[in-house]
Short mmCIF file of C-alpha atoms in Angstrom, two decimals:
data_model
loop_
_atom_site.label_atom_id
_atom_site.label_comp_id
_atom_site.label_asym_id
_atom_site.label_seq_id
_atom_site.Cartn_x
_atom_site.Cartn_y
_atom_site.Cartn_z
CA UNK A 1 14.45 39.79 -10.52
CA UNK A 2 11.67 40.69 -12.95
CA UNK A 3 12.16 43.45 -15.28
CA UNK A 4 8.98 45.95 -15.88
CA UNK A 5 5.54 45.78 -14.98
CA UNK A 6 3.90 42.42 -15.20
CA UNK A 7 0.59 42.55 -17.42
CA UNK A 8 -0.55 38.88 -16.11
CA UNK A 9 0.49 36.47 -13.08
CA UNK A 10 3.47 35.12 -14.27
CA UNK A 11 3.76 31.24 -13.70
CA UNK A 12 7.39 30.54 -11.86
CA UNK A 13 8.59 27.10 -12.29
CA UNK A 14 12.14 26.37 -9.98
CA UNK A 15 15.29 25.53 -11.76
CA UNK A 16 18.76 24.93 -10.39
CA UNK A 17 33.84 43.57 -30.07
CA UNK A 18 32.43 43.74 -33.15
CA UNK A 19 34.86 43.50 -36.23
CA UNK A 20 34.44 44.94 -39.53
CA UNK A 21 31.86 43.95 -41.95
CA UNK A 22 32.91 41.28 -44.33
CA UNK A 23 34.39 41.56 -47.20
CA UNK A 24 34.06 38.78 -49.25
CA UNK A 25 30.67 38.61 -51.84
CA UNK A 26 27.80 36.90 -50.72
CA UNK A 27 25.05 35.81 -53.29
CA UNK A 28 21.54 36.59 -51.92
CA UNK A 29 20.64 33.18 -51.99
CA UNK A 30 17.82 31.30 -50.19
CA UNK A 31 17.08 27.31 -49.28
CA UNK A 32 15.68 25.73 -52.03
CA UNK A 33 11.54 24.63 -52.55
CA UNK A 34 11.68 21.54 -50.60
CA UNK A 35 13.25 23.20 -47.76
CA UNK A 36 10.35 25.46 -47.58
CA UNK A 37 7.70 22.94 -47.83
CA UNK A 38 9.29 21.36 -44.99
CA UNK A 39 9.10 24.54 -42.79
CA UNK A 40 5.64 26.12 -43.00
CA UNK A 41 6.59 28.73 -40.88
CA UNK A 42 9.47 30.15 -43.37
CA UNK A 43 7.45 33.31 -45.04
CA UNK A 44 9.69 32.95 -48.14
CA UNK A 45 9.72 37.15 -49.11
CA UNK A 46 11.04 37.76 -45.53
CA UNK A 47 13.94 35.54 -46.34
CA UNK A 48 14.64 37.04 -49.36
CA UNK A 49 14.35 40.78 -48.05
CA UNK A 50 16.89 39.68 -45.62
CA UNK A 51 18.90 37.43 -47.79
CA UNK A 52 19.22 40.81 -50.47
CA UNK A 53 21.41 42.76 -47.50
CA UNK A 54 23.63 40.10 -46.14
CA UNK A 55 27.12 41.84 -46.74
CA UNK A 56 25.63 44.45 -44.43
CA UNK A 57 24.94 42.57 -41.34
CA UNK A 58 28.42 43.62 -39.72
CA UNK A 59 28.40 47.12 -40.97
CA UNK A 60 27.45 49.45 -37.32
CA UNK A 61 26.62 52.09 -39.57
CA UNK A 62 24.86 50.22 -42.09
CA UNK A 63 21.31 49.05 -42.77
CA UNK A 64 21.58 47.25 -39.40
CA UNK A 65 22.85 49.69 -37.09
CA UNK A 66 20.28 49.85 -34.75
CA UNK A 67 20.43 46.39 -34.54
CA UNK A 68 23.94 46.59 -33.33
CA UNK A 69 22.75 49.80 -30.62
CA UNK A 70 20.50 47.12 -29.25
CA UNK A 71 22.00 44.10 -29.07
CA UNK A 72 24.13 45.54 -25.75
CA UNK A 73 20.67 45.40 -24.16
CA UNK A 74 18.71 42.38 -25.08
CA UNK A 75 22.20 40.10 -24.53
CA UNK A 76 22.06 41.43 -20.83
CA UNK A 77 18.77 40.54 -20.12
CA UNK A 78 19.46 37.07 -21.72
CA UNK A 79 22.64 36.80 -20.14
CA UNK A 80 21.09 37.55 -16.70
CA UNK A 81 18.36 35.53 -17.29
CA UNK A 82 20.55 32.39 -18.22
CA UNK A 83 22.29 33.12 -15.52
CA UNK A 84 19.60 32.92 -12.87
CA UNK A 85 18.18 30.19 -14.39
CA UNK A 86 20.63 27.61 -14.42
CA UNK A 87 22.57 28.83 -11.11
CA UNK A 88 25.42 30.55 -13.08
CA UNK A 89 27.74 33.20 -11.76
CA UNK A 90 27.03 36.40 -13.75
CA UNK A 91 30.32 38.10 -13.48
CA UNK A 92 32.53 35.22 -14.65
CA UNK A 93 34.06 35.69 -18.29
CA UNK A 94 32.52 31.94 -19.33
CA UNK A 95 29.19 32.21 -17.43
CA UNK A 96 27.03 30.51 -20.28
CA UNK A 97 29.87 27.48 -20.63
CA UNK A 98 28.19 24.23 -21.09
CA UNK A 99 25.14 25.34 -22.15
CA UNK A 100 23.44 24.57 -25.55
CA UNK A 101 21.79 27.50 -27.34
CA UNK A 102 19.43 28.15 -30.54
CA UNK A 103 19.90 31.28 -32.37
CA UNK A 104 17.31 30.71 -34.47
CA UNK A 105 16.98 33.22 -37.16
CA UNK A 106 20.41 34.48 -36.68
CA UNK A 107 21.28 36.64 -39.68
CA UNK A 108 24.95 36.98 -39.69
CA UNK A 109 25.65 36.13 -35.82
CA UNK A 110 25.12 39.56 -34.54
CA UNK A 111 24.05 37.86 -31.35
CA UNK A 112 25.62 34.48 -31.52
CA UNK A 113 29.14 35.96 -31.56
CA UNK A 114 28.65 37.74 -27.87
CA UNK A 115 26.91 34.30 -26.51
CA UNK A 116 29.93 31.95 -27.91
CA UNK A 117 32.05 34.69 -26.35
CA UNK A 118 30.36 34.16 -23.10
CA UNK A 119 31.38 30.40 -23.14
CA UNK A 120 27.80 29.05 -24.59
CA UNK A 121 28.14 26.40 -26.76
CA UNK A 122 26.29 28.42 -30.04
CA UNK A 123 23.91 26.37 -32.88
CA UNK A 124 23.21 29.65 -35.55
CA UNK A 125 20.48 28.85 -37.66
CA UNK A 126 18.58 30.78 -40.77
CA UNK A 127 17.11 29.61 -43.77
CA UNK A 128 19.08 32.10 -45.57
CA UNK A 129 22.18 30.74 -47.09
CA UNK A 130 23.63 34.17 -47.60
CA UNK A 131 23.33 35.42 -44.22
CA UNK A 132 24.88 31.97 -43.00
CA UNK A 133 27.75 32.44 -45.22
CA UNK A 134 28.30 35.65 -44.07
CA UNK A 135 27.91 34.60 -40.21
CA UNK A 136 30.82 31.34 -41.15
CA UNK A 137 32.82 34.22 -42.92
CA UNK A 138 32.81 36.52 -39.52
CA UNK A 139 33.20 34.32 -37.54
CA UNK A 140 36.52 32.80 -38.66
CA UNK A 141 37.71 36.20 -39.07
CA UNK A 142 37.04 36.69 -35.03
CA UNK A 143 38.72 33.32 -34.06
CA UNK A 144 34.95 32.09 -32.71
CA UNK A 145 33.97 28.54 -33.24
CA UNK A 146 29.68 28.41 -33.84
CA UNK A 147 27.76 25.79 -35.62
CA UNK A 148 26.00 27.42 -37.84
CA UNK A 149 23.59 26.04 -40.51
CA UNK A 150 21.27 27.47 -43.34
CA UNK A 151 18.22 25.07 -42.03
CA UNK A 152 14.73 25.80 -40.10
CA UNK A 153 13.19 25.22 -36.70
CA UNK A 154 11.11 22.07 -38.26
CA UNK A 155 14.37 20.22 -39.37
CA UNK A 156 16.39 20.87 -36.14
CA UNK A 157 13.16 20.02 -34.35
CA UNK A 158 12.15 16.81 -36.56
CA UNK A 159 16.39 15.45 -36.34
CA UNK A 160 15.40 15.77 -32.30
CA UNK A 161 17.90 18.41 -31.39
CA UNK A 162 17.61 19.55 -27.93
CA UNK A 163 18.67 22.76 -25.75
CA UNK A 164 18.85 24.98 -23.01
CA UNK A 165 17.99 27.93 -24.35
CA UNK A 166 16.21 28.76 -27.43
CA UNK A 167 16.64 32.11 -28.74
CA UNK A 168 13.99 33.71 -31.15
CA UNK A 169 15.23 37.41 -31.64
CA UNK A 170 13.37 39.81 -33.79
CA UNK A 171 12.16 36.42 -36.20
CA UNK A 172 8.17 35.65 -34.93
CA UNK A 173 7.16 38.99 -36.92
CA UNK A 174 8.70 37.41 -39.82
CA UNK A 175 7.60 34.04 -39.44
CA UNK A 176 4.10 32.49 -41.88
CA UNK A 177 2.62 30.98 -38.46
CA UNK A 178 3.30 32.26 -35.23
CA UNK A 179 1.73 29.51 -33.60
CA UNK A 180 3.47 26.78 -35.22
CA UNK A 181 6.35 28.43 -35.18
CA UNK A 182 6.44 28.53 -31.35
CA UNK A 183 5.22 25.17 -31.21
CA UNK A 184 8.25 23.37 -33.02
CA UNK A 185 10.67 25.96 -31.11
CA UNK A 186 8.95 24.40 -27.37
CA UNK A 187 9.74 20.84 -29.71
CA UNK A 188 13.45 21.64 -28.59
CA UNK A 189 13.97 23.06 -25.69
CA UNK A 190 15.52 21.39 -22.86
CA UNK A 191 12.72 20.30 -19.88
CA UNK A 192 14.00 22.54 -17.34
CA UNK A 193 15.51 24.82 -20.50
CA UNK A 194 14.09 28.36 -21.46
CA UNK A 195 13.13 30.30 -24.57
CA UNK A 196 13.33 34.13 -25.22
CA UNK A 197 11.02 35.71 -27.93
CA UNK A 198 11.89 39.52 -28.56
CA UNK A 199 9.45 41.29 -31.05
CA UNK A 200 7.50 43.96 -31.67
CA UNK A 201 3.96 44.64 -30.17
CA UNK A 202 0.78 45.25 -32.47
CA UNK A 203 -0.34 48.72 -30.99
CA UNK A 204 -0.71 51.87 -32.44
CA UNK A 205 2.40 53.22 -30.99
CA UNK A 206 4.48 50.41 -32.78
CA UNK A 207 3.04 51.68 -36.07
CA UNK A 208 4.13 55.75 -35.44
CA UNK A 209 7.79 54.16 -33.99
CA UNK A 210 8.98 50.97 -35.19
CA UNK A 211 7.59 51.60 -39.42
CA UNK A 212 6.53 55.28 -39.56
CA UNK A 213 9.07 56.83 -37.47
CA UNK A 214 11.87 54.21 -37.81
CA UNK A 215 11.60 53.09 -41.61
CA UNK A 216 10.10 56.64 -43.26
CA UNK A 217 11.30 59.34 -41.09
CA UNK A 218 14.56 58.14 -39.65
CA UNK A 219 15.48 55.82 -41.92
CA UNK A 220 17.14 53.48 -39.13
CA UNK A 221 15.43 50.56 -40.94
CA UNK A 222 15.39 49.68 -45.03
CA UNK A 223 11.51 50.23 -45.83
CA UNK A 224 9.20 47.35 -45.97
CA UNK A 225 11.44 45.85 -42.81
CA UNK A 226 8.52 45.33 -40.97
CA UNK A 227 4.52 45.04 -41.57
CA UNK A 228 2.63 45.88 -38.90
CA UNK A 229 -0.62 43.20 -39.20
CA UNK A 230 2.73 40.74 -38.87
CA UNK A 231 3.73 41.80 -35.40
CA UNK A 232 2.86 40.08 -31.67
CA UNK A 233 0.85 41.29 -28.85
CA UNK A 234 2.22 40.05 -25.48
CA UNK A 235 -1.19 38.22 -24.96
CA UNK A 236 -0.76 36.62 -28.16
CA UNK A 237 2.45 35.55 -27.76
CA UNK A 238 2.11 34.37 -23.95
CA UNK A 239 -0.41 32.32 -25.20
CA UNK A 240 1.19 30.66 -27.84
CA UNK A 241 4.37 29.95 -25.55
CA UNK A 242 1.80 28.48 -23.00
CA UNK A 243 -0.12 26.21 -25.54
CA UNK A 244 2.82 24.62 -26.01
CA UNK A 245 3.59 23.69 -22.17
CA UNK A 246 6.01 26.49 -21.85
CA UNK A 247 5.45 28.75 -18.74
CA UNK A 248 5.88 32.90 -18.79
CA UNK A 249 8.55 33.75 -16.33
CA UNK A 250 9.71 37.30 -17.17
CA UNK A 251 9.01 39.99 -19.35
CA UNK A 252 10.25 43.57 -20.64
CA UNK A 253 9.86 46.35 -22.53
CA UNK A 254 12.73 47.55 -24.46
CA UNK A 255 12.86 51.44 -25.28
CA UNK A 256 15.00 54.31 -27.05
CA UNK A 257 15.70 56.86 -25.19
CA UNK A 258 16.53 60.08 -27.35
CA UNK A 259 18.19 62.32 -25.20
CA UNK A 260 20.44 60.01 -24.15
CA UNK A 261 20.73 58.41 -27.19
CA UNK A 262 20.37 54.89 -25.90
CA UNK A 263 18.35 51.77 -25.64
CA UNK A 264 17.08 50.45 -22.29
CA UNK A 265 14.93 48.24 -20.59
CA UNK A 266 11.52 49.67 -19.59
CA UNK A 267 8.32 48.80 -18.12
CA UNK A 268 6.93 49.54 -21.39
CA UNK A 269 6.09 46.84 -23.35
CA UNK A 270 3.97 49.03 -26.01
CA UNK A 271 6.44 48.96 -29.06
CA UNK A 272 9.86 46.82 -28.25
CA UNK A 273 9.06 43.53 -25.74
CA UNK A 274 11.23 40.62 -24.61
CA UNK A 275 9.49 37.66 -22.93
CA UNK A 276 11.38 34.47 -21.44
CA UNK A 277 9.61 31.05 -21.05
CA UNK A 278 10.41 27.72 -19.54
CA UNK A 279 9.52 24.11 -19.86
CA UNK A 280 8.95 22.05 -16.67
CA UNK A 281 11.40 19.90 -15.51
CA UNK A 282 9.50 16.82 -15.41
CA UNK A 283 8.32 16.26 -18.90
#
């Protein structure tokens, strides 16, 4: 099932509770120098903007709240995607158990948490030492068992670590170099696996809604959260995925809707997108 309106011929390759915030203080600390000349992706003043509100990850009323509306939605669509993909049942309770997912830029497990739930063995990753210690800290707290480790996508890529399902959530606006960035994340997926990019599109709309309207007006977002020359057209992005030997097999928008005060998916990919991609079997 694809979600939305396709903008290109997709490419179709077969394949078989949130608890309270923490509590504890976390120091807004980041990897050190060498860590970031290993990673030329890691844009170190995005690390350290998210680093600065790490005790606030788990607060649904905090700084990240609408990042808890939406995670409901984008899980789903991962969850049903993972599901078609690798010939799972999607109403069992364990329907991701045995496979191997990347939460790569995973702040403090706001999305990990629901996927280890789900049965999925869970690898957290973020090159902020903060967030990871408040992730490890929740975590415990809900009984959950996740790897997770303050490193970057070029050391799990360069120690060879593989999976099924590489998950890039809200990180490739944040990144230093998109491409490269992609390129070590396709380094690690699975042949036969799949990676999911959610981000923000590069239009004029995404400027009014996702920084005007969301950081100024509404104040859903800390200012300086997001810059728009940083974000991802879906062009760009398919490209970059496809560059790498990865091909496009579904897409969505992902919209609020203020009378109902909700997020949903949509056919309208002009501010929030999610786009899955998968590796041939046979490499």
């Amino acid at each position: 099932m694809l979600y939305g309106a396709p903008r290109r011929e997709k490419a179709r390759i077969d394949s078989h509770d949130v608890h309270g915030p923490a509590t504890a203080p976390l120091r807004a600390s980041v990897m050190s120098p060498a860590d970031f000349q290993r990673d030329s992706t890691i844009d170190e003043t995005e690390v350290a903007r998210f680093s600065a509100i790490a005790a606030e990850w788990w607060d649904p009323r905090g700084k990240m709240a609408m990042l808890h509306r939406f995670n409901p939605v984008r899980l789903a669509f991962i969850k049903e995607t993972a599901c078609r993909q690798f010939g799972r049942s999607i109403k069992a309770r364990d329907a991701l158990c045995g496979l191997r997912i990347l939460d790569i830029g995973c702040g403090a497990g706001i999305l990990s948490e629901p996927l280890a739930r789900l049965g999925a063995q869970v690898v957290g990753a973020d090159p902020s030492t903060a967030n990871i210690a408040a992730a490890k800290l929740h975590a415990e707290q809900a009984g959950l068992s996740i790897d997770y480790r303050a490193t970057t996508i070029a050391a799990l890529a360069d120690d060879g670590e593989r999976f099924d399902l590489v998950l890039a959530m809200e990180v490739v606006e944040h990144v230093a170099d998109v491409g490269l960035f992609v390129r070590r994340c396709a380094e690690i997926v699975q042949p036969g696996g799949i990676m999911a990019v959610a981000t923000i599109n590069r239009t004029l709309k995404s400027f009014a809604l996702a920084i005007v309207g969301a950081e100024y007006l509404l104040r859903w977002l800390p200012r300086g959260t997001h810059r728009w020359e940083k974000f991802v057209t879906p062009d760009e992005l398919a490209t970059a995925l496809e560059d790498c030997g990865l091909a496009v097999i579904d897409e969505t928008g992902m919209n609020y809707e203020l009378l109902a005060d909700r997020w949903c998916l949509s056919s309208d990919m002009d501010v929030n997108y999610m786009m899955i991609a998968q590796k041939p079997s046979d490499v």
